[in-house]
Amino acid sequence: MTEAASDHANNACLAELQAALGPQGLRLGEQIEGPRCTDWSGHPPVRPLALLRPGSTAEVSAALAICHRHHIAVVPQGGLTGLAGAAVPVAGGVALSLERMKAIEAVDARAATLTVQAGATLQAVQEAAAEAGLAFGVDLGARGSCQIGGNLATNAGGNGVIQYGMMREQALGLEVVLADGTVLDMLRPMLKNNTGYDLKQMFIGAEGTLGVITRAVLRLRPAPLARATVLLALPDFEAAMALLSRLQAAFPGALAAFELMWRDFVELSLEWKTAPPPFAEPHAFLALAEVTGASEAALQQALEELLAPALEEGLVADAVLPPSRAQAAALWRIREATAEFPTRMQPINFDISLPLAVIGDFAQACVAALEQRWPGQRSVRFGHLGDGNLHLSTDARSLGGMSLAEAESAVEELVYGLLATYGGSVSAEHGIGLHKKPYLGLSRSPAELAAMRQIKQALDPLGLMNPGKIF
Ligand SMILES: Cc1cc2nc3c(=O)[nH]c(=O)nc-3n(C[C@H](O)[C@H](O)[C@H](O)COP(=O)(O)OP(=O)(O)OC[C@H]3O[C@@H](n4cnc5c(N)ncnc54)[C@H](O)[C@@H]3O)c2cc1C
């Protein structure tokens, strides 16, 4: 198509979109704010042909049908807090924001379900659940900005995974609009429904490549009446594994966190003075565990009973059981040093997962390999051990003289190459988007990739939904 013909086709499409969505529903040119052109990943911005802001499922459906007729690509956008570049617009395509569809439509406290439009923030869902005396099972740092649609599309994890699972486990029903405008109503609020393929699961974690999530029925959980925290000093990784399984056995379904920090992470955190040193001596590992239950006193007592033999056996070298939530919060600040990464170092971040049994070996082998290649390099390790999720951050400034882009690609090649030999996944929580596309084949077999492409082809034969992402 010539440039003039293409402009003509785009203008025809935009005129139809304008008529379908009204003045509030379409932004063009300079009306599209800069932040809409990229996401938290820092990917270079791309200005879309238009920003669509539908106000209802019917408008999403009309907009997608129009784009489909005109072969215009559509990139769904939530709160733009994604870390993999998955919501970055594509040149010549439109971005479709769910920001006007943010109603909490219903909370059923008896059935413990909540029905919501996809543009509601995670925090709005958490607050609505709390008002009904219940809790929502997923929590993460971007809660005030990220949207339920984005959380579902990335199958987000975060703080509560060990207790309640990822977004996939919170979704009872979904409403999705396909690339051609077809509305799939899968909003059935039942846990059990074995009637053929569970289609809604296809769209969870699909990063907007199969359709636009417009509404969801979510599961709520009983709000815990009390919490207790313990900080454990551990001699080795095996001790961490043993403590994790003892806690899971002693607090079935009530272990809310088990955050493992390697000594390199703790030293950096204490160097930055995020919290006072909790122990006189340094230890190989610290683990922060949190349990929930009916009374704080009962939880404290149960933790003390669990700790006494572990201390005697040498499984735990030392422990702090903070008597108040304020003192517990002070201990959590050691772990929260991650918030300072972007300002205090030039971090190359990894969000990987591995079979539980090999996390310790991998973490050791990985830092040894980095050290051999770049003597004096600085890397720190921490993770949600119960979820098999390891975070590794290497300070690019400690690698000597490379540009950030060179350092990133050299470190990624080393880390992901080693990860593949341990059977790990290049993305535990954040997704593939644009950034991890080159490494997807390390975590998925050619047969799995072929099946994924067939599903994409079946649901979006023109390849218009978020093209160029994941594959
Ligand atoms: C400070 C901070 C902390 C974070 N902590 C965590 C964490 O602990 N765990 C974790 O998993 N992630 C974390 N993240 C990453 C991010 O918050 C999650 O990936 C989140 O789920 C993205 O939601 P969003 O609404 O911002 O989506 P966006 O960034 O807007 O989009 C992400 C993807 O979802 C698609 N999408 C968005 N809305 C829809 C929709 N309605 N229908 C179909 N597709 C859609 C987009 O096309 C894109 O592919 C963190 C990010 C920040 C900035």
Short mmCIF file of N, CA, C and O in Angstrom, two decimals, residues 14-84:
data_model
loop_
_atom_site.label_atom_id
_atom_site.label_comp_id
_atom_site.label_asym_id
_atom_site.label_seq_id
_atom_site.Cartn_x
_atom_site.Cartn_y
_atom_site.Cartn_z
N LEU A 14 -10.04 5.66 11.90
CA LEU A 14 -10.15 6.61 13.02
C LEU A 14 -11.54 7.27 13.04
O LEU A 14 -12.12 7.48 14.12
N ALA A 15 -12.07 7.56 11.86
CA ALA A 15 -13.40 8.19 11.81
C ALA A 15 -14.45 7.22 12.37
O ALA A 15 -15.34 7.61 13.15
N GLU A 16 -14.33 5.95 12.04
CA GLU A 16 -15.29 4.96 12.57
C GLU A 16 -15.13 4.82 14.09
O GLU A 16 -16.11 4.69 14.83
N LEU A 17 -13.86 4.82 14.54
CA LEU A 17 -13.61 4.70 15.99
C LEU A 17 -14.20 5.89 16.72
O LEU A 17 -14.81 5.76 17.79
N GLN A 18 -14.01 7.08 16.13
CA GLN A 18 -14.55 8.31 16.74
C GLN A 18 -16.06 8.20 16.90
O GLN A 18 -16.61 8.52 17.96
N ALA A 19 -16.71 7.70 15.85
CA ALA A 19 -18.17 7.59 15.89
C ALA A 19 -18.60 6.56 16.94
O ALA A 19 -19.59 6.74 17.64
N ALA A 20 -17.83 5.47 17.08
CA ALA A 20 -18.22 4.40 18.01
C ALA A 20 -17.93 4.77 19.47
O ALA A 20 -18.67 4.35 20.37
N LEU A 21 -16.85 5.53 19.71
CA LEU A 21 -16.40 5.75 21.09
C LEU A 21 -16.72 7.14 21.63
O LEU A 21 -16.61 7.37 22.85
N GLY A 22 -17.07 8.07 20.75
CA GLY A 22 -17.42 9.41 21.21
C GLY A 22 -16.19 10.20 21.61
O GLY A 22 -15.07 9.66 21.64
N PRO A 23 -16.38 11.49 21.98
CA PRO A 23 -15.22 12.37 22.23
C PRO A 23 -14.35 11.92 23.40
O PRO A 23 -13.14 12.09 23.38
N GLN A 24 -14.96 11.32 24.42
CA GLN A 24 -14.15 10.87 25.59
C GLN A 24 -13.33 9.62 25.28
O GLN A 24 -12.40 9.29 25.99
N GLY A 25 -13.74 8.92 24.22
CA GLY A 25 -13.19 7.59 23.98
C GLY A 25 -12.02 7.52 23.04
O GLY A 25 -11.49 6.43 22.79
N LEU A 26 -11.58 8.66 22.49
CA LEU A 26 -10.49 8.61 21.50
C LEU A 26 -9.56 9.81 21.69
O LEU A 26 -10.03 10.94 21.79
N ARG A 27 -8.26 9.55 21.73
CA ARG A 27 -7.28 10.64 21.78
C ARG A 27 -6.31 10.46 20.63
O ARG A 27 -5.91 9.33 20.33
N LEU A 28 -5.93 11.59 20.05
CA LEU A 28 -5.05 11.54 18.88
C LEU A 28 -3.84 12.46 19.10
O LEU A 28 -3.92 13.41 19.88
N GLY A 29 -2.76 12.19 18.40
CA GLY A 29 -1.59 13.08 18.36
C GLY A 29 -1.13 13.52 19.72
O GLY A 29 -0.91 12.71 20.62
N GLU A 30 -1.02 14.84 19.90
CA GLU A 30 -0.47 15.40 21.13
C GLU A 30 -1.40 15.20 22.33
O GLU A 30 -0.99 15.40 23.47
N GLN A 31 -2.67 14.81 22.06
CA GLN A 31 -3.58 14.54 23.20
C GLN A 31 -3.14 13.28 23.95
O GLN A 31 -3.57 13.03 25.06
N ILE A 32 -2.30 12.45 23.30
CA ILE A 32 -1.86 11.20 23.95
C ILE A 32 -0.67 11.53 24.84
O ILE A 32 0.38 11.93 24.35
N GLU A 33 -0.86 11.38 26.17
CA GLU A 33 0.19 11.76 27.10
C GLU A 33 1.43 10.88 26.91
O GLU A 33 1.30 9.68 26.62
N GLY A 34 2.61 11.46 27.13
CA GLY A 34 3.89 10.74 26.98
C GLY A 34 3.92 9.39 27.69
O GLY A 34 4.34 8.39 27.10
N PRO A 35 3.49 9.31 28.97
CA PRO A 35 3.58 8.04 29.68
C PRO A 35 2.80 6.90 29.00
O PRO A 35 3.09 5.73 29.24
N ARG A 36 1.81 7.24 28.16
CA ARG A 36 1.05 6.19 27.46
C ARG A 36 1.89 5.50 26.37
O ARG A 36 1.47 4.50 25.79
N CYS A 37 3.07 6.08 26.06
CA CYS A 37 3.86 5.58 24.93
C CYS A 37 4.87 4.52 25.36
O CYS A 37 5.60 3.97 24.53
N THR A 38 4.97 4.24 26.65
CA THR A 38 5.86 3.16 27.12
C THR A 38 5.34 2.67 28.47
O THR A 38 4.26 3.06 28.90
N ASP A 39 6.11 1.76 29.12
CA ASP A 39 5.68 1.29 30.44
C ASP A 39 6.85 1.38 31.42
O ASP A 39 7.88 2.00 31.11
N TRP A 40 6.72 0.74 32.57
CA TRP A 40 7.74 0.84 33.62
C TRP A 40 9.07 0.22 33.21
O TRP A 40 10.09 0.41 33.87
N SER A 41 9.07 -0.58 32.14
CA SER A 41 10.31 -1.25 31.74
C SER A 41 11.34 -0.26 31.23
O SER A 41 12.51 -0.59 31.12
N GLY A 42 10.89 0.97 30.91
CA GLY A 42 11.82 1.96 30.38
C GLY A 42 12.11 1.75 28.90
O GLY A 42 13.05 2.32 28.35
N HIS A 43 11.31 0.93 28.23
CA HIS A 43 11.49 0.70 26.80
C HIS A 43 11.32 2.03 26.06
O HIS A 43 10.47 2.83 26.44
N PRO A 44 12.10 2.29 24.98
CA PRO A 44 11.92 3.56 24.26
C PRO A 44 10.46 3.75 23.85
O PRO A 44 9.82 2.81 23.39
N PRO A 45 9.95 4.99 24.02
CA PRO A 45 8.52 5.21 23.75
C PRO A 45 8.14 5.06 22.28
O PRO A 45 8.96 5.34 21.40
N VAL A 46 6.92 4.60 22.04
CA VAL A 46 6.37 4.49 20.68
C VAL A 46 5.00 5.17 20.71
O VAL A 46 4.15 4.83 21.53
N ARG A 47 4.79 6.17 19.82
CA ARG A 47 3.51 6.89 19.82
C ARG A 47 2.49 6.11 18.99
O ARG A 47 2.75 5.81 17.82
N PRO A 48 1.35 5.74 19.58
CA PRO A 48 0.36 4.98 18.80
C PRO A 48 -0.41 5.91 17.85
O PRO A 48 -0.42 7.12 18.03
N LEU A 49 -1.07 5.28 16.89
CA LEU A 49 -1.93 6.03 15.96
C LEU A 49 -3.03 6.75 16.73
O LEU A 49 -3.41 7.87 16.40
N ALA A 50 -3.54 6.10 17.75
CA ALA A 50 -4.61 6.69 18.58
C ALA A 50 -4.64 5.96 19.92
O ALA A 50 -4.16 4.83 20.02
N LEU A 51 -5.16 6.66 20.93
CA LEU A 51 -5.41 6.00 22.23
C LEU A 51 -6.91 5.82 22.36
O LEU A 51 -7.66 6.80 22.35
N LEU A 52 -7.36 4.56 22.46
CA LEU A 52 -8.79 4.28 22.62
C LEU A 52 -9.09 4.17 24.10
O LEU A 52 -8.35 3.52 24.84
N ARG A 53 -10.19 4.79 24.52
CA ARG A 53 -10.58 4.76 25.94
C ARG A 53 -12.05 4.34 26.05
O ARG A 53 -12.91 5.14 26.43
N PRO A 54 -12.37 3.09 25.71
CA PRO A 54 -13.77 2.68 25.73
C PRO A 54 -14.33 2.73 27.15
O PRO A 54 -13.60 2.55 28.12
N GLY A 55 -15.67 2.93 27.23
CA GLY A 55 -16.30 3.03 28.55
C GLY A 55 -17.13 1.80 28.91
O GLY A 55 -17.71 1.75 29.98
N SER A 56 -17.20 0.82 28.01
CA SER A 56 -18.01 -0.37 28.30
C SER A 56 -17.51 -1.54 27.44
O SER A 56 -16.77 -1.33 26.47
N THR A 57 -17.97 -2.74 27.80
CA THR A 57 -17.60 -3.92 27.01
C THR A 57 -18.10 -3.76 25.57
O THR A 57 -17.40 -4.10 24.61
N ALA A 58 -19.31 -3.20 25.43
CA ALA A 58 -19.88 -3.02 24.08
C ALA A 58 -18.96 -2.11 23.26
O ALA A 58 -18.74 -2.35 22.05
N GLU A 59 -18.40 -1.08 23.89
CA GLU A 59 -17.50 -0.17 23.15
C GLU A 59 -16.17 -0.86 22.82
O GLU A 59 -15.61 -0.64 21.75
N VAL A 60 -15.67 -1.71 23.74
CA VAL A 60 -14.44 -2.46 23.43
C VAL A 60 -14.70 -3.34 22.22
O VAL A 60 -13.91 -3.40 21.27
N SER A 61 -15.85 -4.00 22.23
CA SER A 61 -16.19 -4.91 21.14
C SER A 61 -16.30 -4.15 19.81
O SER A 61 -15.76 -4.57 18.78
N ALA A 62 -16.98 -2.99 19.85
CA ALA A 62 -17.14 -2.20 18.61
C ALA A 62 -15.77 -1.75 18.11
O ALA A 62 -15.47 -1.83 16.90
N ALA A 63 -14.91 -1.29 19.04
CA ALA A 63 -13.59 -0.78 18.64
C ALA A 63 -12.75 -1.89 18.02
O ALA A 63 -12.09 -1.70 16.98
N LEU A 64 -12.76 -3.08 18.64
CA LEU A 64 -11.94 -4.17 18.10
C LEU A 64 -12.46 -4.62 16.74
O LEU A 64 -11.68 -4.92 15.83
N ALA A 65 -13.80 -4.63 16.57
CA ALA A 65 -14.37 -5.04 15.27
C ALA A 65 -13.93 -4.06 14.18
O ALA A 65 -13.57 -4.47 13.06
N ILE A 66 -13.90 -2.77 14.52
CA ILE A 66 -13.48 -1.76 13.53
C ILE A 66 -12.00 -1.97 13.19
O ILE A 66 -11.61 -2.00 12.01
N CYS A 67 -11.16 -2.12 14.22
CA CYS A 67 -9.73 -2.31 13.97
C CYS A 67 -9.50 -3.58 13.14
O CYS A 67 -8.62 -3.63 12.28
N HIS A 68 -10.29 -4.60 13.42
CA HIS A 68 -10.16 -5.87 12.70
C HIS A 68 -10.47 -5.67 11.21
O HIS A 68 -9.72 -6.12 10.34
N ARG A 69 -11.56 -4.95 10.95
CA ARG A 69 -11.93 -4.70 9.54
C ARG A 69 -10.83 -3.94 8.81
O ARG A 69 -10.58 -4.15 7.64
N HIS A 70 -10.15 -3.03 9.53
CA HIS A 70 -9.13 -2.19 8.88
C HIS A 70 -7.71 -2.74 9.08
O HIS A 70 -6.74 -2.07 8.72
N HIS A 71 -7.59 -3.92 9.67
CA HIS A 71 -6.29 -4.56 9.91
C HIS A 71 -5.35 -3.65 10.73
O HIS A 71 -4.18 -3.48 10.39
N ILE A 72 -5.89 -3.04 11.77
CA ILE A 72 -5.08 -2.17 12.64
C ILE A 72 -4.77 -2.93 13.93
O ILE A 72 -5.66 -3.48 14.57
N ALA A 73 -3.48 -2.92 14.32
CA ALA A 73 -3.06 -3.63 15.54
C ALA A 73 -3.56 -2.91 16.79
O ALA A 73 -3.70 -1.68 16.80
N VAL A 74 -3.80 -3.68 17.85
CA VAL A 74 -4.33 -3.14 19.11
C VAL A 74 -3.45 -3.60 20.27
O VAL A 74 -3.22 -4.81 20.43
N VAL A 75 -2.97 -2.65 21.07
CA VAL A 75 -2.18 -3.00 22.27
C VAL A 75 -3.00 -2.64 23.51
O VAL A 75 -3.22 -1.46 23.78
N PRO A 76 -3.49 -3.65 24.26
CA PRO A 76 -4.22 -3.32 25.49
C PRO A 76 -3.26 -2.71 26.52
O PRO A 76 -2.11 -3.14 26.62
N GLN A 77 -3.75 -1.71 27.24
CA GLN A 77 -2.93 -1.10 28.29
C GLN A 77 -3.70 -1.04 29.61
O GLN A 77 -4.86 -0.65 29.64
N GLY A 78 -3.02 -1.46 30.69
CA GLY A 78 -3.59 -1.33 32.02
C GLY A 78 -2.92 -0.14 32.70
O GLY A 78 -2.90 0.97 32.17
N GLY A 79 -2.32 -0.39 33.87
CA GLY A 79 -1.68 0.69 34.61
C GLY A 79 -0.27 0.99 34.16
O GLY A 79 0.39 1.86 34.74
N LEU A 80 0.25 0.28 33.17
CA LEU A 80 1.58 0.50 32.59
C LEU A 80 2.70 0.31 33.61
O LEU A 80 3.74 0.97 33.52
N THR A 81 2.48 -0.56 34.58
CA THR A 81 3.54 -0.84 35.56
C THR A 81 4.32 -2.10 35.19
O THR A 81 5.19 -2.54 35.95
N GLY A 82 4.01 -2.69 34.05
CA GLY A 82 4.68 -3.92 33.62
C GLY A 82 6.18 -3.69 33.43
O GLY A 82 6.61 -2.59 33.06
N LEU A 83 6.96 -4.73 33.68
CA LEU A 83 8.42 -4.58 33.67
C LEU A 83 9.06 -5.27 32.47
O LEU A 83 10.28 -5.39 32.41
N ALA A 84 8.23 -5.75 31.52
CA ALA A 84 8.80 -6.49 30.39
C ALA A 84 8.55 -5.80 29.04
O ALA A 84 8.85 -6.36 28.00
#
